[in-house]
Each structure stands twice: as C-alpha cells, then as structure tokens.
mmCIF file of C-alpha atoms in Angstrom:
data_model
loop_
_atom_site.group_PDB
_atom_site.id
_atom_site.type_symbol
_atom_site.label_atom_id
_atom_site.label_comp_id
_atom_site.label_asym_id
_atom_site.label_seq_id
_atom_site.Cartn_x
_atom_site.Cartn_y
_atom_site.Cartn_z
ATOM 1 C CA MET C 124 11.743 -2.342 32.494
ATOM 2 C CA ILE C 125 9.318 -0.091 34.608
ATOM 3 C CA ARG C 126 10.418 3.676 35.117
ATOM 4 C CA PRO C 127 10.642 4.721 38.500
ATOM 5 C CA GLU C 128 7.629 6.856 38.034
ATOM 6 C CA VAL C 129 5.447 3.655 36.720
ATOM 7 C CA ALA C 130 6.530 1.516 39.752
ATOM 8 C CA GLU C 131 5.962 4.443 42.314
ATOM 9 C CA PHE C 132 2.387 4.453 40.773
ATOM 10 C CA ILE C 133 1.886 0.893 41.252
ATOM 11 C CA ALA C 134 3.451 1.360 44.626
ATOM 12 C CA LEU C 135 0.243 2.529 45.561
ATOM 13 C CA GLY C 136 -2.307 -0.219 45.219
ATOM 14 C CA LYS C 137 -5.420 -0.443 43.715
ATOM 15 C CA LEU C 138 -7.282 2.728 43.368
ATOM 16 C CA PRO C 139 -9.799 3.395 46.454
ATOM 17 C CA ALA C 140 -13.401 3.361 45.284
ATOM 18 C CA GLU C 141 -15.236 6.187 45.735
ATOM 19 C CA ASP C 142 -17.337 4.646 48.469
ATOM 20 C CA ASP C 143 -14.153 3.928 50.524
ATOM 21 C CA ASP C 144 -15.056 3.591 54.335
ATOM 22 C CA ARG C 145 -11.875 5.690 55.417
ATOM 23 C CA PRO C 146 -12.085 9.063 56.961
ATOM 24 C CA ASP C 147 -12.616 11.799 53.796
ATOM 25 C CA GLU C 148 -9.851 13.647 54.113
ATOM 26 C CA VAL C 149 -7.503 10.172 54.136
ATOM 27 C CA VAL C 150 -9.609 8.846 50.767
ATOM 28 C CA GLU C 151 -9.114 12.750 49.203
ATOM 29 C CA ALA C 152 -5.431 12.283 49.879
ATOM 30 C CA ALA C 153 -5.356 8.771 48.406
ATOM 31 C CA ILE C 154 -6.901 9.780 45.322
ATOM 32 C CA ASP C 155 -4.608 13.470 44.904
ATOM 33 C CA GLN C 156 -1.696 11.395 45.265
ATOM 34 C CA ALA C 157 -2.255 8.926 42.846
ATOM 35 C CA ALA C 158 -3.864 11.426 40.543
ATOM 36 C CA ASP C 159 -0.976 13.449 41.116
ATOM 37 C CA LEU C 160 1.793 10.006 40.181
ATOM 38 C CA LEU C 161 -0.269 8.716 37.016
ATOM 39 C CA GLY C 162 -0.313 12.488 35.662
ATOM 40 C CA ARG C 163 4.128 11.889 36.278
ATOM 41 C CA ILE C 164 3.827 9.116 33.693
ATOM 42 C CA ALA C 165 5.286 10.157 30.135
ATOM 43 C CA ARG C 166 3.576 9.237 27.849
ATOM 44 C CA PRO C 167 3.181 6.655 25.609
ATOM 45 C CA VAL C 168 3.892 3.654 28.474
ATOM 46 C CA THR C 169 5.133 -0.277 27.482
ATOM 47 C CA ASP C 170 3.727 -2.780 26.993
ATOM 48 C CA GLU C 171 5.125 -4.533 30.433
ATOM 49 C CA GLU C 172 4.199 -0.718 32.294
ATOM 50 C CA ALA C 173 0.830 -1.261 30.793
ATOM 51 C CA HIS C 174 0.254 -4.925 32.230
ATOM 52 C CA ALA C 175 1.688 -3.895 35.333
ATOM 53 C CA LEU C 176 -0.555 -0.679 35.727
ATOM 54 C CA ALA C 177 -3.548 -2.593 34.736
ATOM 55 C CA GLU C 178 -3.662 -4.439 37.859
ATOM 56 C CA CYS C 179 -3.948 -1.270 40.050
ATOM 57 C CA PHE C 180 -8.034 -0.495 39.185
ATOM 58 C CA GLY C 181 -10.128 -0.456 42.038
ATOM 59 C CA GLU C 182 -13.626 -1.217 41.745
ATOM 60 C CA ASP C 183 -14.893 1.828 40.060
ATOM 61 C CA LEU C 184 -14.202 5.010 38.854
ATOM 62 C CA CYS C 185 -12.011 6.298 41.288
ATOM 63 C CA PHE C 186 -13.443 10.182 40.548
ATOM 64 C CA GLY C 187 -12.276 9.543 37.220
ATOM 65 C CA VAL C 188 -8.600 8.615 37.591
ATOM 66 C CA ALA C 189 -9.509 5.012 36.495
ATOM 67 C CA TRP C 190 -10.518 6.511 32.894
ATOM 68 C CA THR C 191 -6.807 8.490 33.166
ATOM 69 C CA LEU C 192 -5.214 5.237 33.972
ATOM 70 C CA LEU C 193 -7.174 3.485 31.354
ATOM 71 C CA HIS C 194 -6.319 6.018 29.028
ATOM 72 C CA THR C 195 -2.776 5.482 29.724
ATOM 73 C CA ILE C 196 -2.455 2.386 29.459
ATOM 74 C CA GLU C 197 -3.677 2.437 26.340
ATOM 75 C CA THR C 198 -0.365 4.093 24.784
ATOM 76 C CA ALA C 199 1.091 1.427 24.833
ATOM 77 C CA PRO C 200 2.553 0.425 21.284
ATOM 78 C CA HIS C 201 0.300 -3.062 21.478
ATOM 79 C CA ALA C 202 -2.728 -2.102 23.904
ATOM 80 C CA ARG C 203 -5.029 -2.747 20.996
ATOM 81 C CA GLU C 204 -4.452 -6.052 20.055
ATOM 82 C CA ASP C 205 -3.132 -7.452 23.799
ATOM 83 C CA GLN C 206 -4.899 -5.175 26.144
ATOM 84 C CA PRO C 207 -4.400 -6.221 29.717
ATOM 85 C CA GLU C 208 -6.988 -8.767 30.709
ATOM 86 C CA ALA C 209 -7.535 -6.765 34.079
ATOM 87 C CA ALA C 210 -8.341 -3.026 31.800
ATOM 88 C CA ARG C 211 -10.673 -5.211 29.590
ATOM 89 C CA ARG C 212 -12.650 -6.787 32.402
ATOM 90 C CA TRP C 213 -12.830 -3.323 33.900
ATOM 91 C CA ARG C 214 -14.280 -1.434 31.351
ATOM 92 C CA ASP C 215 -16.287 -4.108 30.382
ATOM 93 C CA GLY C 216 -18.048 -3.641 33.732
ATOM 94 C CA LEU C 217 -18.337 -0.235 33.511
ATOM 95 C CA THR C 218 -19.981 -0.151 29.717
ATOM 96 C CA SER C 219 -22.387 -3.588 30.981
ATOM 97 C CA GLN C 220 -24.008 -1.415 33.580
#
C-alpha cells in the first residue's frame, strides 16, 4: 500500500533537470514542490513505495533533491538486497562519470 504523501510525490513525475529549458521560476517552483513533498514522507518507506519512488529519478541531481530521494528509497526494509532497478541505474550512472 502506498501512502497518500508518497502518491502525491509520485504524481509529480520525474524530477526536473538542472538544465530544464522552462523559465527559471517554473523550474524553481517544481523543485521546491518536489523537495517539500519528499520531506513530508515519513521514513522508513515500504518496499512497494521504494520501487514506485525510484521511477521519479530524472536526468541529474536536481540540485540535490535526487540524493534525498535515493536516501529515502534506501530506508525501505529490503533496500540493500532488493534495490529498485531505477535507483541503482541512477546512482551507478552518477558514480561512473
């Protein structure tokens, strides 16, 4: 079962990219909203929530919000042995650069 605050974050979709071509105010508002919603998610998350949250990674760090998302996902009970594929791809992509 996915809690309402997690569902609300997931409904935002992928995190915006740092080089998003929308006006700065729009991007800043989207990042602020994502960070706020992510901050309202009580930890630990469930394994089901972790897998759903992992689909929200964007292309880059999203000014640090992506790291918070990853750390939130890692609070799931089985995150170490069953890390969501999307989270692993995102983290591995950053660390291999």
